[in-house]
Amino acid sequence: MSDIPLSVSTHLPLARFTWVAEPLESSTHYLTPPPNIANVSQSATRPNSFFEYPETDCQERQKGNDLLPSTAEFYGLPLSTKRNFSENKVSYALRIKMLYPNLSMSNTAKIVGVRACELWHLPVFNELTESGAAAQWLMPREPDESDHEYVSRLRSIFPDPELTVKDLCRLSGVQERRMRTMPEFLTLSSSAQAAIDAIKKSSDESSRDYAVRLTKNFSGLRKRDLSCISGLSLRELRNTPELRELSPTAQAARMACPKTDDENMSAYARRIKLAHPHLTILECSSLSGTDPYNLRRMKVFIGMSDNAVKAGMEVPRVPGECDAYFARRVKASHPKLTSSECAAIVGCSENTFSHYAEFNIMLEAALDVRQTAATNPSESFNSQLNQALLLEVYRDDCSVSDILPPSSKKSKL
């Protein structure tokens, strides 16, 4: 690359660069804008390199020459057109388009600093019909109104023949593919109309509970019909665990271990996993209604030994029993269980019951090491620590915390 420093000039709104060679002053390259765009010659020559632009862009460049006539408006934009610190590029492009309606999509993309293909899907860059412009003037968008709320309000006032789906996309900013999955734009079948007449939604019932109740009574309903009746979108219906299709194995597990009335979703998922270890996370999520992400964080779904699974099935939990007492009862029935296995069975943290005596029993190997280490006792903690570290090197079945006396661990560790 040549060591000739370069200066850049541009004419707006396309921010085109004109490369001019200047005398060499230093070995660093720098880019500086001209003081005024009016003083820059439009016939300035450019080198034949990859900075050349196609001639088709030159015609489009002439469309918005009157929008941003000076360099100050481009490099030092007014306060109303500057990009905010927390504003992303798409939102900034939408705001620029609202301020300059005649600005083309390619020009807006160059000002914002994105590619034009990243803006073509935005409805604001499409023209509104006469009915869409009238709806925008009669029903402007509220400041705290979301995209879907604005679409629902427009659809309730302007039916389909008056306001098309494309006009709604341009007004609200929702993509057409996403909008056609909303309940307001779905049509009901004959079976769905029969379901509406048979089962009415109560006043204190949520849309999710209503959809689950409809599915239990009318298992043959389509997802589109269920979305139109309940008011949930197709995406929300797909993410509802109770509405997923169960495998024959999961159906047999639900019949063998039904959910009790006073049992929450997480406790039921833990109990049915212990009773049927072959169930997957998605099957347990569909049976209990718990989100799969929350189930993956539970220790019972990470992995348990056969002894822990057997202990969880043999020792059921008493209604109203706290976590600590349940853990102590499981430990008393199966003394070989570790603290992590007890925590997985109970569904709590190890810190809940770690202070009880039955969970602080030292390993037999550690007791043997302490007896051999007591032949040369030392009152200094550093000497005890060095002795424990030395013994740990030759004993792989115990750790330093098992070798040190309990008083030393409490006071120093």
Short mmCIF file of C-alpha atoms in Angstrom, two decimals:
data_model
loop_
_atom_site.label_atom_id
_atom_site.label_comp_id
_atom_site.label_asym_id
_atom_site.label_seq_id
_atom_site.Cartn_x
_atom_site.Cartn_y
_atom_site.Cartn_z
CA MET A 1 0.00 0.00 0.00
CA SER A 2 1.18 3.49 -0.77
CA ASP A 3 2.22 5.77 2.07
CA ILE A 4 0.34 8.75 0.65
CA PRO A 5 -2.11 10.07 3.27
CA LEU A 6 -5.66 10.45 2.11
CA SER A 7 -8.43 12.90 2.80
CA VAL A 8 -12.06 12.07 2.25
CA SER A 9 -14.86 14.25 0.98
CA THR A 10 -18.47 13.41 0.46
CA HIS A 11 -21.66 14.77 -0.99
CA LEU A 12 -24.85 13.86 0.78
CA PRO A 13 -27.05 11.99 1.35
CA LEU A 14 -25.16 8.96 0.11
CA ALA A 15 -21.91 9.71 1.93
CA ARG A 16 -19.79 9.03 -1.17
CA PHE A 17 -16.05 9.27 -0.68
CA THR A 18 -13.74 11.20 -3.03
CA TRP A 19 -10.11 10.22 -2.58
CA VAL A 20 -7.54 12.98 -3.16
CA ALA A 21 -3.78 12.59 -2.77
CA GLU A 22 -2.04 15.09 -0.51
CA PRO A 23 1.64 15.75 0.17
CA LEU A 24 3.28 13.29 2.51
CA GLU A 25 3.57 14.72 6.04
CA SER A 26 3.77 11.61 8.18
CA SER A 27 3.67 7.85 7.89
CA THR A 28 0.14 7.61 9.34
CA HIS A 29 -3.01 7.55 7.26
CA TYR A 30 -5.86 9.81 8.26
CA LEU A 31 -9.33 10.64 7.00
CA THR A 32 -10.70 14.17 7.37
CA PRO A 33 -14.03 15.55 6.12
CA PRO A 34 -14.04 18.79 4.10
CA PRO A 35 -15.14 21.97 5.84
CA ASN A 36 -18.10 22.51 3.51
CA ILE A 37 -19.63 20.24 0.92
CA ALA A 38 -20.36 23.18 -1.39
CA ASN A 39 -16.63 23.80 -1.86
CA VAL A 40 -15.92 20.25 -3.03
CA SER A 41 -15.73 19.81 -6.78
CA GLN A 42 -18.12 17.16 -8.07
CA SER A 43 -15.74 16.45 -10.96
CA ALA A 44 -12.89 15.39 -8.70
CA THR A 45 -11.07 12.41 -10.06
CA ARG A 46 -10.76 9.13 -8.20
CA PRO A 47 -8.26 6.34 -8.72
CA ASN A 48 -9.40 3.20 -10.50
CA SER A 49 -9.68 0.90 -7.51
CA PHE A 50 -12.28 -0.91 -5.46
CA PHE A 51 -13.57 2.48 -4.23
CA GLU A 52 -15.34 3.02 -7.57
CA TYR A 53 -19.14 2.81 -7.41
CA PRO A 54 -21.51 1.61 -10.16
CA GLU A 55 -23.24 4.12 -12.36
CA THR A 56 -26.69 2.97 -11.25
CA ASP A 57 -25.98 4.34 -7.79
CA CYS A 58 -25.33 7.79 -9.23
CA GLN A 59 -28.92 8.11 -10.41
CA GLU A 60 -30.25 7.10 -7.02
CA ARG A 61 -27.84 9.50 -5.37
CA GLN A 62 -29.55 12.46 -7.04
CA LYS A 63 -32.92 11.71 -5.40
CA GLY A 64 -32.13 13.12 -1.98
CA ASN A 65 -29.58 15.85 -2.62
CA ASP A 66 -31.92 18.39 -1.05
CA LEU A 67 -32.48 16.41 2.13
CA LEU A 68 -29.11 16.86 3.82
CA PRO A 69 -27.55 19.76 1.91
CA SER A 70 -24.52 20.43 4.10
CA THR A 71 -21.72 18.50 5.69
CA ALA A 72 -22.65 19.84 9.10
CA GLU A 73 -25.99 18.03 8.93
CA PHE A 74 -24.21 14.77 8.16
CA TYR A 75 -21.17 14.91 10.44
CA GLY A 76 -22.81 17.08 13.09
CA LEU A 77 -26.46 16.08 12.85
CA PRO A 78 -29.09 18.08 14.71
CA LEU A 79 -30.04 16.87 18.15
CA SER A 80 -33.27 15.33 16.86
CA THR A 81 -31.45 13.20 14.26
CA LYS A 82 -28.42 12.05 16.22
CA ARG A 83 -28.30 8.42 17.21
CA ASN A 84 -28.98 7.86 20.89
CA PHE A 85 -26.57 5.87 23.00
CA SER A 86 -29.07 3.05 23.70
CA GLU A 87 -30.62 3.08 20.21
CA ASN A 88 -29.87 0.21 17.84
CA LYS A 89 -29.32 0.69 14.13
CA VAL A 90 -32.76 -0.49 13.06
CA SER A 91 -34.54 1.91 15.42
CA TYR A 92 -32.25 4.70 14.25
CA ALA A 93 -33.11 3.90 10.62
CA LEU A 94 -36.82 4.05 11.42
CA ARG A 95 -36.43 7.43 13.10
CA ILE A 96 -34.39 8.81 10.19
CA LYS A 97 -37.07 7.59 7.77
CA MET A 98 -39.78 9.36 9.79
CA LEU A 99 -37.82 12.62 9.69
CA TYR A 100 -37.01 12.34 5.97
CA PRO A 101 -39.87 10.43 4.28
CA ASN A 102 -38.43 10.88 0.77
CA LEU A 103 -35.12 9.26 1.70
CA SER A 104 -34.57 5.99 -0.15
CA MET A 105 -33.76 2.75 1.57
CA SER A 106 -30.19 2.58 0.26
CA ASN A 107 -29.48 6.15 1.38
CA THR A 108 -30.88 5.42 4.83
CA ALA A 109 -28.73 2.31 5.08
CA LYS A 110 -25.58 4.30 4.23
CA ILE A 111 -26.37 7.00 6.79
CA VAL A 112 -27.10 4.48 9.54
CA GLY A 113 -24.16 2.25 8.64
CA VAL A 114 -25.90 -1.00 7.70
CA ARG A 115 -26.51 -2.92 4.51
CA ALA A 116 -29.69 -2.25 2.57
CA CYS A 117 -30.74 -5.90 2.85
CA GLU A 118 -31.05 -5.42 6.61
CA LEU A 119 -33.75 -2.79 6.14
CA TRP A 120 -35.81 -4.10 3.25
CA HIS A 121 -38.08 -6.17 5.55
CA LEU A 122 -39.08 -3.11 7.59
CA PRO A 123 -42.62 -2.08 6.66
CA VAL A 124 -41.83 1.64 7.03
CA PHE A 125 -39.93 1.58 3.74
CA ASN A 126 -43.09 0.56 1.85
CA GLU A 127 -45.77 3.02 0.79
CA LEU A 128 -49.17 3.11 2.47
CA THR A 129 -52.43 2.90 0.58
CA GLU A 130 -55.11 5.58 0.96
CA SER A 131 -56.94 3.55 3.59
CA GLY A 132 -53.67 2.94 5.45
CA ALA A 133 -52.83 6.63 5.47
CA ALA A 134 -56.34 7.43 6.71
CA ALA A 135 -56.03 4.85 9.50
CA GLN A 136 -52.68 6.30 10.51
CA TRP A 137 -54.20 9.77 10.71
CA LEU A 138 -57.39 8.69 12.54
CA MET A 139 -55.74 6.26 14.99
CA PRO A 140 -52.15 7.25 15.76
CA ARG A 141 -50.01 4.97 17.83
CA GLU A 142 -49.88 5.50 21.59
CA PRO A 143 -46.43 6.13 23.14
CA ASP A 144 -46.52 3.04 25.39
CA GLU A 145 -48.34 0.76 22.95
CA SER A 146 -46.63 -2.38 21.69
CA ASP A 147 -46.68 -3.59 18.09
CA HIS A 148 -49.23 -6.32 18.69
CA GLU A 149 -51.49 -4.08 20.76
CA TYR A 150 -51.52 -1.48 17.99
CA VAL A 151 -52.34 -4.15 15.41
CA SER A 152 -55.21 -5.47 17.52
CA ARG A 153 -56.62 -1.98 18.00
CA LEU A 154 -56.42 -1.19 14.29
CA ARG A 155 -58.03 -4.51 13.33
CA SER A 156 -60.90 -3.99 15.77
CA ILE A 157 -61.79 -0.66 14.12
CA PHE A 158 -60.86 -1.37 10.49
CA PRO A 159 -61.88 -4.82 9.18
CA ASP A 160 -60.01 -6.70 6.46
CA PRO A 161 -61.50 -5.12 3.31
CA GLU A 162 -60.83 -1.61 4.58
CA LEU A 163 -57.31 -2.17 5.91
CA THR A 164 -55.10 -4.84 4.37
CA VAL A 165 -52.47 -6.91 6.14
CA LYS A 166 -49.66 -5.07 4.36
CA ASP A 167 -50.97 -1.72 5.58
CA LEU A 168 -51.03 -3.07 9.13
CA CYS A 169 -47.45 -4.27 8.72
CA ARG A 170 -46.33 -0.86 7.51
CA LEU A 171 -48.13 0.94 10.34
CA SER A 172 -47.11 -1.33 13.23
CA GLY A 173 -43.72 -2.66 12.14
CA VAL A 174 -44.71 -6.33 12.54
CA GLN A 175 -43.60 -8.66 9.76
CA GLU A 176 -46.34 -10.08 7.58
CA ARG A 177 -45.32 -13.67 8.28
CA ARG A 178 -45.52 -13.03 12.02
CA MET A 179 -48.80 -11.12 11.76
CA ARG A 180 -50.62 -13.91 9.93
CA THR A 181 -50.06 -16.18 12.96
CA MET A 182 -51.85 -13.78 15.31
CA PRO A 183 -55.34 -14.82 16.50
CA GLU A 184 -56.99 -11.80 14.84
CA PHE A 185 -56.01 -13.04 11.38
CA LEU A 186 -56.96 -16.72 11.69
CA THR A 187 -60.21 -18.26 10.47
CA LEU A 188 -62.23 -20.78 12.46
CA SER A 189 -63.25 -24.22 11.26
CA SER A 190 -66.59 -25.89 11.96
CA SER A 191 -65.17 -27.98 14.82
CA ALA A 192 -63.71 -24.85 16.43
CA GLN A 193 -67.09 -23.14 16.36
CA ALA A 194 -68.60 -26.16 18.09
CA ALA A 195 -65.89 -25.97 20.76
CA ILE A 196 -66.69 -22.29 21.39
CA ASP A 197 -70.38 -23.07 21.83
CA ALA A 198 -69.67 -25.98 24.19
CA ILE A 199 -66.94 -24.46 26.40
CA LYS A 200 -67.04 -20.81 27.39
CA LYS A 201 -64.14 -18.94 28.90
CA SER A 202 -64.70 -17.83 32.49
CA SER A 203 -63.95 -14.30 33.61
CA ASP A 204 -61.09 -15.25 35.96
CA GLU A 205 -59.51 -17.80 33.61
CA SER A 206 -56.28 -17.05 31.79
CA SER A 207 -55.81 -17.68 28.09
CA ARG A 208 -53.33 -20.47 28.78
CA ASP A 209 -55.67 -22.31 31.16
CA TYR A 210 -58.52 -21.89 28.70
CA ALA A 211 -56.41 -23.36 25.90
CA VAL A 212 -55.44 -26.33 28.08
CA ARG A 213 -59.08 -26.95 29.02
CA LEU A 214 -60.12 -26.80 25.38
CA THR A 215 -57.43 -29.31 24.44
CA LYS A 216 -58.53 -31.77 27.11
CA ASN A 217 -62.15 -31.68 25.92
CA PHE A 218 -61.50 -31.35 22.18
CA SER A 219 -58.28 -33.17 21.38
CA GLY A 220 -58.81 -32.85 17.62
CA LEU A 221 -58.60 -29.05 17.52
CA ARG A 222 -55.99 -27.56 15.23
CA LYS A 223 -53.37 -25.21 16.63
CA ARG A 224 -54.76 -22.39 14.47
CA ASP A 225 -58.28 -22.94 15.81
CA LEU A 226 -56.98 -23.09 19.37
CA SER A 227 -55.02 -19.87 18.84
CA CYS A 228 -58.04 -18.07 17.42
CA ILE A 229 -60.31 -19.19 20.28
CA SER A 230 -57.97 -18.67 23.24
CA GLY A 231 -56.15 -15.56 22.02
CA LEU A 232 -52.66 -17.08 22.31
CA SER A 233 -50.32 -16.89 19.35
CA LEU A 234 -49.10 -20.04 17.63
CA ARG A 235 -45.66 -19.54 19.13
CA GLU A 236 -47.09 -19.34 22.66
CA LEU A 237 -49.11 -22.49 22.05
CA ARG A 238 -46.03 -24.38 20.88
CA ASN A 239 -44.15 -23.30 24.02
CA THR A 240 -46.93 -24.42 26.39
CA PRO A 241 -45.83 -27.75 27.92
CA GLU A 242 -49.38 -28.99 28.59
CA LEU A 243 -50.26 -28.74 24.90
CA ARG A 244 -47.42 -30.90 23.60
CA GLU A 245 -48.23 -34.36 22.32
CA LEU A 246 -47.28 -37.13 24.77
CA SER A 247 -45.60 -40.37 23.82
CA PRO A 248 -47.16 -43.67 24.96
CA THR A 249 -44.45 -43.98 27.60
CA ALA A 250 -45.25 -40.54 29.02
CA GLN A 251 -48.98 -41.28 29.03
CA ALA A 252 -48.37 -44.49 30.98
CA ALA A 253 -46.20 -42.57 33.47
CA ARG A 254 -48.95 -39.99 34.00
CA MET A 255 -51.49 -42.72 34.70
CA ALA A 256 -49.13 -44.46 37.13
CA CYS A 257 -48.09 -41.26 38.96
CA PRO A 258 -50.91 -38.71 38.87
CA LYS A 259 -50.39 -35.22 40.21
CA THR A 260 -51.84 -34.43 43.62
CA ASP A 261 -53.81 -31.28 44.37
CA ASP A 262 -51.29 -29.76 46.80
CA GLU A 263 -48.23 -30.56 44.65
CA ASN A 264 -46.52 -27.86 42.61
CA MET A 265 -45.14 -28.38 39.11
CA SER A 266 -41.47 -28.71 40.12
CA ALA A 267 -42.19 -31.25 42.86
CA TYR A 268 -44.32 -33.32 40.50
CA ALA A 269 -41.61 -33.24 37.83
CA ARG A 270 -39.03 -34.40 40.38
CA ARG A 271 -41.29 -37.19 41.67
CA ILE A 272 -42.22 -38.51 38.24
CA LYS A 273 -38.54 -38.45 37.17
CA LEU A 274 -37.56 -40.52 40.20
CA ALA A 275 -40.38 -42.98 39.54
CA HIS A 276 -39.66 -43.20 35.80
CA PRO A 277 -35.97 -42.43 35.16
CA HIS A 278 -36.31 -43.23 31.43
CA LEU A 279 -38.47 -40.13 30.82
CA THR A 280 -36.81 -37.31 28.92
CA ILE A 281 -36.77 -33.66 29.97
CA LEU A 282 -39.36 -32.69 27.35
CA GLU A 283 -41.68 -35.48 28.47
CA CYS A 284 -41.39 -34.43 32.11
CA SER A 285 -41.97 -30.83 31.04
CA SER A 286 -45.14 -31.81 29.17
CA LEU A 287 -46.41 -33.86 32.10
CA SER A 288 -45.72 -31.30 34.83
CA GLY A 289 -46.04 -28.01 32.94
CA THR A 290 -42.57 -26.84 33.99
CA ASP A 291 -40.34 -25.08 31.51
CA PRO A 292 -37.54 -27.35 30.18
CA TYR A 293 -34.95 -24.70 31.06
CA ASN A 294 -35.92 -24.91 34.74
CA LEU A 295 -35.84 -28.70 34.66
CA ARG A 296 -32.30 -28.77 33.26
CA ARG A 297 -31.12 -26.83 36.30
CA MET A 298 -32.53 -29.41 38.74
CA LYS A 299 -30.05 -32.00 39.98
CA VAL A 300 -32.46 -34.87 39.51
CA PHE A 301 -32.29 -34.30 35.75
CA ILE A 302 -28.51 -33.94 35.62
CA GLY A 303 -27.82 -37.54 36.62
CA MET A 304 -28.26 -39.77 39.69
CA SER A 305 -26.93 -43.14 40.74
CA ASP A 306 -29.15 -46.22 40.93
CA ASN A 307 -28.97 -46.12 44.73
CA ALA A 308 -30.25 -42.53 44.78
CA VAL A 309 -33.10 -43.34 42.40
CA LYS A 310 -34.07 -46.30 44.58
CA ALA A 311 -33.97 -44.15 47.73
CA GLY A 312 -36.20 -41.52 46.13
CA MET A 313 -38.80 -44.16 45.29
CA GLU A 314 -38.67 -45.94 48.66
CA VAL A 315 -38.86 -42.83 50.86
CA PRO A 316 -41.80 -40.64 49.81
CA ARG A 317 -42.18 -37.13 51.09
CA VAL A 318 -44.75 -36.43 53.80
CA PRO A 319 -47.14 -33.57 52.96
CA GLY A 320 -45.99 -30.38 54.66
CA GLU A 321 -42.51 -31.71 55.47
CA CYS A 322 -39.66 -29.22 55.17
CA ASP A 323 -36.59 -29.88 53.04
CA ALA A 324 -34.17 -30.37 55.93
CA TYR A 325 -36.29 -32.97 57.75
CA PHE A 326 -36.98 -34.83 54.53
CA ALA A 327 -33.25 -34.93 53.75
CA ARG A 328 -32.46 -36.27 57.23
CA ARG A 329 -35.10 -38.97 56.87
CA VAL A 330 -33.74 -40.02 53.47
CA LYS A 331 -30.21 -40.10 54.91
CA ALA A 332 -31.34 -42.22 57.87
CA SER A 333 -32.95 -44.76 55.54
CA HIS A 334 -29.98 -44.87 53.14
CA PRO A 335 -26.79 -43.88 55.01
CA LYS A 336 -24.55 -44.42 51.97
CA LEU A 337 -26.15 -41.54 50.06
CA THR A 338 -23.97 -38.49 49.53
CA SER A 339 -25.06 -34.94 50.26
CA SER A 340 -25.46 -34.12 46.57
CA GLU A 341 -27.70 -37.15 46.04
CA CYS A 342 -29.85 -36.19 49.01
CA ALA A 343 -30.12 -32.66 47.65
CA ALA A 344 -31.20 -34.03 44.27
CA ILE A 345 -33.89 -36.20 45.86
CA VAL A 346 -35.22 -33.40 48.08
CA GLY A 347 -34.85 -30.67 45.48
CA CYS A 348 -32.90 -28.14 47.54
CA SER A 349 -29.36 -26.94 48.07
CA GLU A 350 -26.82 -28.85 50.16
CA ASN A 351 -26.48 -25.82 52.44
CA THR A 352 -30.02 -26.48 53.69
CA PHE A 353 -28.98 -29.55 55.70
CA SER A 354 -25.17 -29.48 55.70
CA HIS A 355 -25.01 -28.32 59.34
CA TYR A 356 -26.68 -31.49 60.66
CA ALA A 357 -24.43 -34.14 62.23
CA GLU A 358 -25.43 -37.00 59.92
CA PHE A 359 -24.11 -35.07 56.92
CA ASN A 360 -20.75 -34.22 58.57
CA ILE A 361 -19.56 -37.79 59.08
CA MET A 362 -15.96 -38.18 58.04
CA LEU A 363 -14.79 -40.93 55.78
CA GLU A 364 -13.24 -43.99 57.40
CA ALA A 365 -10.08 -43.42 55.40
CA ALA A 366 -9.85 -39.90 56.78
CA LEU A 367 -10.28 -41.20 60.33
CA ASP A 368 -7.42 -43.64 59.81
CA VAL A 369 -5.22 -40.86 58.51
CA ARG A 370 -6.06 -38.66 61.50
CA GLN A 371 -5.12 -41.47 63.88
CA THR A 372 -1.77 -41.92 62.18
CA ALA A 373 -1.21 -38.19 62.07
CA ALA A 374 -1.95 -37.83 65.79
CA THR A 375 1.28 -39.63 66.74
CA ASN A 376 3.14 -36.37 66.22
CA PRO A 377 0.59 -33.67 67.09
CA SER A 378 1.30 -30.00 66.64
CA GLU A 379 -0.53 -27.05 68.10
CA SER A 380 0.29 -24.85 65.17
CA PHE A 381 -2.32 -24.72 62.41
CA ASN A 382 0.35 -24.33 59.73
CA SER A 383 2.03 -27.53 60.87
CA GLN A 384 -1.30 -29.37 60.79
CA LEU A 385 -2.02 -28.03 57.32
CA ASN A 386 1.39 -29.08 55.99
CA GLN A 387 0.93 -32.50 57.52
CA ALA A 388 -2.51 -32.82 55.92
CA LEU A 389 -1.24 -31.77 52.53
CA LEU A 390 1.61 -34.26 52.74
CA LEU A 391 -0.77 -37.07 53.65
CA GLU A 392 -3.19 -36.12 50.87
CA VAL A 393 -0.48 -36.71 48.29
CA TYR A 394 -0.31 -40.39 49.27
CA ARG A 395 -4.00 -40.92 50.04
CA ASP A 396 -6.39 -40.45 47.10
CA ASP A 397 -9.53 -41.48 49.01
CA CYS A 398 -9.70 -38.38 51.25
CA SER A 399 -9.20 -34.63 51.06
CA VAL A 400 -7.61 -31.97 53.22
CA SER A 401 -10.97 -31.00 54.76
CA ASP A 402 -11.40 -34.59 56.01
CA ILE A 403 -7.92 -34.76 57.57
CA LEU A 404 -7.93 -31.45 59.47
CA PRO A 405 -9.66 -31.32 62.86
CA PRO A 406 -13.14 -29.71 62.89
CA SER A 407 -11.99 -26.86 65.16
CA SER A 408 -9.25 -25.89 62.71
CA LYS A 409 -11.62 -25.90 59.75
CA LYS A 410 -14.09 -23.61 61.50
CA SER A 411 -11.54 -21.12 62.73
CA LYS A 412 -9.17 -20.91 59.79
CA LEU A 413 -10.67 -22.37 56.58
#
